[in-house]
Amino acid sequence: MSAVIEDTQTKLEAVGPAFTKEQMLLMRGKVRAIIHQIAAAVKPGMVEEDAVEMAKNLLAENDMVRGWHDVYVRFGTNTLKTFGEASDPGIVLKEDDIILIDIGPVWEEWEGDGGDTFVFGGDPEKQRCAEDARKLFHTVRHKWEETSMTGKALYEFAVEEAKALGWELNMDLSGHRLSDFPHAAIYDGPMADVDFKPSPLLWVLEIHIRHPTAGYGAFFEDMLLDDSYFP
Amino acid sequence: MRIFARGSAVPVEPGDTILSAMKRAEKNIHSVCGGRGMCGTCRVAVAEDWLHQLPPPAAPELRLLRVLKAGAPNHRLACQTILEPRHDGLSFSPDPPPSRILLQQEINQ
């Protein structure tokens, strides 16, 4: 690796004074747990806006009022929306449906970020979509573990893998830094732009796949960590 | 219409929040969450004599203001404070530097 790239990596992978491995992992645990709490509280017949409010209340009850990004609970066709895009209003969850959750809370000094997709009812294609988002996350993560591929190369790989599974990968959501709050002061760009192998614990791998014609997609994201963190 | 950030004039257009006016004028203000009222980094201290001219904060803004460190009754989120013609001349200070963000930016340079 060239000295210039090493220098860039050092700069983009800087951390703040409150950063510790233990706290980042603690935060990760909180995020993963609350995603499942949110999903468990969502029921068919619910309006998406009420689900977002419920999620914010749950986060607040867990001392996570602050977030480095907004809280997203998206229903049905809104699962196609990209990060930051407003949902179509008034979408009601159907018996056979799909939702995605994306939260980025701040707890004390530490940022978290996590996302997952949940299917209601028995639509096998929606099930496959949710499962493939997770599968693709781990396929790319394994590639990261086993090779020295750069962030850019990992997402090029992800695009092809998604295509092979029949999905389109939304490159608006292509990984980012995570740190003690705020990582945006260090590097606010995508992991897909970096020309080095991202280090563990400092990055989030995002996978947002969309059905090419049907009105739904799926999302999964978690920290870039080795297999030992994914029992 | 203008507002004043630490005495410096900032032009305001219809529908602006304090944050959007500051950003258009390229004034220094932070906004990690992009103006969604989530991160609190755009907190400002509104001059006491202007505070009563603003509508009270909505519940989500109030909830966030309450959990931010070193809070004060005259604090508002710039991204949630929508300006109206009657706010012409409003005076405020962006959240007190040196913030953790400014500190980190200095480290990066």
Coordinates of C-alpha atoms in Angstrom, one line a residue:
Chain A
M1 CA 0.0 0.0 0.0
S2 CA 1.4 3.4 -0.9
A3 CA 2.3 6.0 1.7
V4 CA -0.4 8.3 0.4
I5 CA -3.1 5.6 0.8
E6 CA -1.8 4.8 4.3
D7 CA -1.9 8.4 5.2
T8 CA -5.5 8.7 3.9
Q9 CA -6.5 5.6 5.9
T10 CA -5.0 7.0 9.1
K11 CA -6.9 10.2 8.6
L12 CA -10.2 8.6 7.7
E13 CA -10.0 6.0 10.4
A14 CA -9.3 8.5 13.2
V15 CA -11.4 8.3 16.4
G16 CA -12.4 10.8 19.0
P17 CA -11.3 10.9 22.6
A18 CA -14.2 8.9 23.9
F19 CA -13.7 6.0 21.5
T20 CA -13.2 2.5 23.1
K21 CA -13.8 -0.9 21.6
E22 CA -15.9 -1.9 24.7
Q23 CA -18.2 1.1 24.4
M24 CA -18.7 0.7 20.6
L25 CA -19.6 -3.0 21.1
L26 CA -21.9 -2.1 24.0
M27 CA -23.6 0.4 21.7
R28 CA -23.9 -2.2 19.0
G29 CA -25.6 -4.6 21.4
K30 CA -28.1 -1.9 22.4
V31 CA -28.9 -1.1 18.7
R32 CA -29.4 -4.7 17.7
A33 CA -31.7 -5.3 20.7
I34 CA -33.8 -2.3 20.1
I35 CA -34.3 -3.0 16.4
H36 CA -35.9 -6.3 17.4
Q37 CA -38.0 -4.5 20.0
I38 CA -39.3 -2.1 17.4
A39 CA -40.1 -4.9 15.0
A40 CA -41.9 -6.8 17.7
A41 CA -44.2 -3.8 18.3
V42 CA -45.1 -3.3 14.7
K43 CA -48.4 -4.9 13.7
P44 CA -50.5 -5.1 10.5
G45 CA -53.0 -2.3 10.4
M46 CA -50.4 0.2 11.9
V47 CA -49.7 3.4 10.0
E48 CA -46.0 3.9 9.2
E49 CA -45.9 7.3 10.9
D50 CA -47.1 5.7 14.2
A51 CA -44.4 3.1 13.9
V52 CA -41.8 5.8 13.6
E53 CA -43.2 7.5 16.7
M54 CA -43.2 4.3 18.6
A55 CA -39.6 3.6 17.6
K56 CA -38.6 7.1 18.8
N57 CA -40.3 6.5 22.1
L58 CA -38.6 3.2 22.6
L59 CA -35.2 4.7 21.8
A60 CA -36.0 7.5 24.3
E61 CA -37.0 5.0 27.0
N62 CA -33.5 3.5 26.5
D63 CA -31.7 6.8 26.8
M64 CA -31.2 7.2 23.1
V65 CA -33.2 10.4 22.3
R66 CA -30.3 11.7 20.2
G67 CA -29.4 10.2 16.9
W68 CA -26.8 11.0 14.3
H69 CA -29.5 10.3 11.7
D70 CA -33.2 10.1 11.7
V71 CA -35.3 7.0 12.7
Y72 CA -36.6 5.0 9.7
V73 CA -39.4 2.4 10.0
R74 CA -40.6 2.0 6.4
F75 CA -43.6 -0.1 5.3
G76 CA -44.3 -1.8 2.0
T77 CA -43.4 0.3 -1.0
N78 CA -41.5 2.8 1.2
T79 CA -38.9 0.1 1.6
L80 CA -37.7 1.2 -1.9
K81 CA -36.9 4.7 -0.6
T82 CA -33.3 5.7 -0.3
F83 CA -31.6 7.1 2.8
G84 CA -33.0 10.5 3.8
E85 CA -35.9 10.3 1.3
A86 CA -39.3 11.1 2.8
S87 CA -41.7 8.2 2.9
D88 CA -45.0 8.3 1.1
P89 CA -47.4 9.3 3.8
G90 CA -50.1 7.1 5.4
I91 CA -48.9 3.7 4.4
V92 CA -50.7 1.0 6.4
L93 CA -49.0 -2.3 7.1
K94 CA -50.8 -5.2 5.4
E95 CA -51.1 -8.8 6.6
D96 CA -48.6 -9.9 3.9
D97 CA -46.0 -7.1 4.0
I98 CA -42.4 -6.1 4.6
I99 CA -40.8 -3.5 6.8
L100 CA -37.3 -2.2 7.2
I101 CA -35.8 -0.5 10.2
D102 CA -32.8 1.8 10.2
I103 CA -31.7 3.6 13.3
G104 CA -28.6 5.6 14.2
P105 CA -28.8 6.5 17.8
V106 CA -26.3 8.3 20.0
W107 CA -25.9 7.0 23.6
E108 CA -23.8 9.2 25.8
E109 CA -20.7 9.7 23.7
W110 CA -21.1 6.8 21.3
E111 CA -22.8 6.3 18.0
G112 CA -24.6 3.2 16.9
D113 CA -26.1 2.2 13.6
G114 CA -28.1 -0.8 12.6
G115 CA -30.8 -1.9 10.2
D116 CA -32.8 -5.0 9.4
T117 CA -35.9 -6.2 7.5
F118 CA -38.9 -8.1 8.8
V119 CA -41.6 -9.8 6.8
F120 CA -45.2 -10.2 7.8
G121 CA -47.3 -13.1 6.4
G122 CA -46.0 -15.8 4.1
D123 CA -44.9 -14.1 0.8
P124 CA -41.9 -16.2 -0.2
E125 CA -40.4 -13.5 -2.4
K126 CA -40.5 -10.9 0.3
Q127 CA -39.0 -13.5 2.7
R128 CA -36.3 -14.2 0.1
C129 CA -35.6 -10.4 -0.2
A130 CA -35.1 -10.0 3.6
E131 CA -33.0 -13.1 3.8
D132 CA -30.9 -12.1 0.8
A133 CA -30.1 -8.7 2.3
R134 CA -28.7 -10.5 5.4
K135 CA -27.0 -13.1 3.2
L136 CA -25.4 -10.4 1.0
F137 CA -24.2 -8.6 4.1
H138 CA -22.4 -11.7 5.2
T139 CA -21.1 -12.6 1.8
V140 CA -19.4 -9.1 1.5
R141 CA -18.3 -9.2 5.1
H142 CA -16.6 -12.6 4.5
K143 CA -14.9 -11.2 1.4
W144 CA -13.6 -8.4 3.6
E145 CA -12.3 -10.9 6.2
E146 CA -10.6 -13.1 3.6
T147 CA -9.1 -10.6 1.3
S148 CA -7.4 -7.2 1.3
M149 CA -10.1 -5.7 -0.9
T150 CA -10.7 -2.0 -0.6
G151 CA -14.0 -0.4 0.4
K152 CA -14.5 0.5 -3.3
A153 CA -13.8 -3.1 -4.5
L154 CA -16.1 -4.6 -1.8
Y155 CA -19.1 -2.6 -3.0
E156 CA -18.3 -3.4 -6.7
F157 CA -18.4 -7.0 -5.5
A158 CA -21.7 -6.4 -3.7
V159 CA -23.3 -4.9 -6.8
E160 CA -22.5 -8.1 -8.8
E161 CA -23.6 -10.4 -6.0
A162 CA -26.9 -8.6 -5.6
K163 CA -27.4 -8.8 -9.4
A164 CA -26.7 -12.6 -9.3
L165 CA -29.5 -12.9 -6.7
G166 CA -31.9 -10.9 -8.8
W167 CA -31.8 -7.6 -6.9
E168 CA -30.6 -4.1 -7.5
L169 CA -28.1 -2.8 -4.9
N170 CA -28.8 0.8 -3.8
M171 CA -25.4 2.5 -3.8
D172 CA -26.7 5.5 -2.0
L173 CA -26.3 3.3 1.1
S174 CA -22.7 2.1 0.6
G175 CA -21.2 2.0 4.1
H176 CA -19.8 4.7 6.3
R177 CA -17.7 5.4 9.4
L178 CA -18.9 5.0 13.0
S179 CA -17.2 6.3 16.1
D180 CA -17.7 8.3 19.2
F181 CA -20.0 11.1 18.3
P182 CA -19.8 12.5 15.7
H183 CA -18.0 10.4 13.0
A184 CA -19.1 13.1 10.5
A185 CA -16.3 15.3 11.9
I186 CA -13.8 12.7 10.7
Y187 CA -15.2 11.3 7.5
D188 CA -18.8 11.7 6.2
G189 CA -18.3 9.9 2.9
P190 CA -19.2 6.4 1.8
M191 CA -17.1 3.3 2.5
A192 CA -17.5 2.6 -1.2
D193 CA -15.2 5.5 -2.0
V194 CA -12.2 4.4 0.1
D195 CA -9.1 2.9 -1.6
F196 CA -8.0 0.8 1.4
K197 CA -9.2 -2.1 3.3
P198 CA -11.5 -0.8 6.1
S199 CA -10.5 -1.7 9.6
P200 CA -12.8 -3.6 11.9
L201 CA -15.0 -1.8 14.4
L202 CA -14.8 1.6 12.6
W203 CA -17.1 1.0 9.6
V204 CA -20.7 0.0 9.0
L205 CA -21.5 -2.2 6.0
E206 CA -24.9 -1.3 4.5
I207 CA -26.9 -3.5 2.1
H208 CA -30.1 -2.1 0.6
I209 CA -31.5 -4.3 -2.2
R210 CA -34.5 -3.6 -4.3
H211 CA -36.8 -5.8 -6.4
P212 CA -36.3 -4.6 -10.0
T213 CA -40.0 -4.4 -10.7
A214 CA -42.1 -5.2 -7.6
G215 CA -42.6 -2.5 -5.0
Y216 CA -40.4 -3.5 -2.2
G217 CA -36.8 -3.9 -1.0
A218 CA -34.8 -5.0 2.0
F219 CA -32.1 -3.6 4.2
F220 CA -29.4 -4.9 6.5
E221 CA -26.5 -3.1 8.1
D222 CA -24.2 -3.7 11.0
M223 CA -20.6 -3.0 12.0
L224 CA -17.8 -4.4 10.0
L225 CA -16.6 -7.2 12.3
D226 CA -15.2 -10.7 12.0
D227 CA -17.2 -13.9 12.3
S228 CA -16.7 -14.1 16.0
Y229 CA -19.1 -11.3 16.5
F230 CA -21.9 -13.0 14.5
P231 CA -22.8 -16.2 16.4
Chain B
M1 CA -35.5 40.3 6.8
R2 CA -32.4 39.5 8.8
I3 CA -31.4 37.7 11.9
F4 CA -28.1 38.1 13.8
A5 CA -25.7 35.4 14.7
R6 CA -23.4 36.8 17.4
G7 CA -24.0 40.2 15.9
S8 CA -23.4 39.1 12.3
A9 CA -26.3 39.7 9.9
V10 CA -27.8 36.7 8.2
P11 CA -30.4 37.3 5.4
V12 CA -33.6 35.3 5.7
E13 CA -36.0 34.1 3.0
P14 CA -39.6 33.0 3.5
G15 CA -39.9 29.6 5.1
D16 CA -36.4 29.6 6.4
T17 CA -35.4 28.0 9.7
I18 CA -32.4 29.5 11.5
L19 CA -30.4 26.5 10.2
S20 CA -31.3 27.0 6.5
A21 CA -30.7 30.7 6.7
M22 CA -27.3 30.1 8.3
K23 CA -26.3 27.5 5.8
R24 CA -27.3 29.7 2.8
A25 CA -25.3 32.5 4.2
E26 CA -22.4 30.0 4.7
K27 CA -22.2 30.8 8.4
N28 CA -20.6 28.4 10.7
I29 CA -23.2 26.1 12.2
H30 CA -23.2 22.3 12.8
S31 CA -25.9 19.9 11.7
V32 CA -24.9 16.3 11.8
C33 CA -28.4 14.8 11.2
G34 CA -29.1 17.2 8.3
G35 CA -31.8 19.2 10.0
R36 CA -34.0 16.4 11.2
G37 CA -34.1 17.5 14.8
M38 CA -32.2 14.4 15.9
C39 CA -28.6 15.3 16.8
G40 CA -28.8 18.6 18.7
T41 CA -25.6 19.9 17.1
C42 CA -27.5 22.9 15.7
R43 CA -28.5 24.1 19.2
V44 CA -28.5 27.9 19.5
A45 CA -29.0 30.3 22.4
V46 CA -31.7 32.8 21.6
A47 CA -31.4 36.3 23.1
E48 CA -33.7 36.5 26.1
D49 CA -35.7 39.5 24.7
W50 CA -36.5 37.4 21.5
L51 CA -37.3 34.1 23.2
H52 CA -41.0 35.0 23.9
Q53 CA -41.5 35.9 20.2
L54 CA -40.8 32.3 19.1
P55 CA -43.5 29.6 19.3
P56 CA -42.7 27.2 22.1
P57 CA -40.8 24.1 21.0
A58 CA -42.8 21.1 19.9
A59 CA -42.6 17.9 22.0
P60 CA -39.8 16.2 20.0
E61 CA -37.6 19.4 20.1
L62 CA -38.2 19.8 23.8
R63 CA -37.4 16.1 24.5
L64 CA -34.0 16.5 22.7
L65 CA -33.2 19.9 24.3
R66 CA -33.8 18.3 27.7
V67 CA -31.2 15.6 27.2
L68 CA -28.4 17.8 25.8
K69 CA -25.7 18.6 28.2
A70 CA -25.4 22.2 29.6
G71 CA -28.9 23.1 28.6
A72 CA -30.5 26.5 29.2
P73 CA -34.1 27.8 29.0
N74 CA -33.2 29.9 26.0
H75 CA -31.8 27.1 23.9
R76 CA -33.6 26.1 20.7
L77 CA -32.7 23.8 17.8
A78 CA -31.9 26.0 14.7
C79 CA -33.3 23.3 12.4
Q80 CA -36.7 23.4 14.1
T81 CA -37.0 27.1 14.5
I82 CA -39.1 28.4 11.6
L83 CA -38.7 32.2 11.0
E84 CA -41.5 34.5 10.4
P85 CA -41.5 38.3 9.4
R86 CA -42.1 39.2 13.1
H87 CA -38.7 37.6 13.9
D88 CA -36.8 40.3 11.8
G89 CA -33.8 41.2 13.9
L90 CA -33.8 38.1 16.1
S91 CA -30.5 37.6 17.8
F92 CA -28.8 34.3 18.9
S93 CA -25.6 32.5 19.4
P94 CA -24.8 29.1 17.9
D95 CA -24.0 26.4 20.5
P96 CA -21.0 27.4 22.4
P97 CA -17.6 26.6 20.9
P98 CA -15.3 24.8 21.4
S99 CA -17.5 21.9 20.6
R100 CA -16.3 18.3 20.2
I101 CA -16.9 18.8 16.5
L102 CA -14.6 21.9 16.2
L103 CA -12.0 20.1 18.3
Q104 CA -12.1 17.1 15.9
Q105 CA -11.9 19.3 12.8
E106 CA -8.8 20.9 14.3
I107 CA -7.3 17.5 14.8
N108 CA -8.0 16.5 11.2
Q109 CA -6.4 19.6 9.7

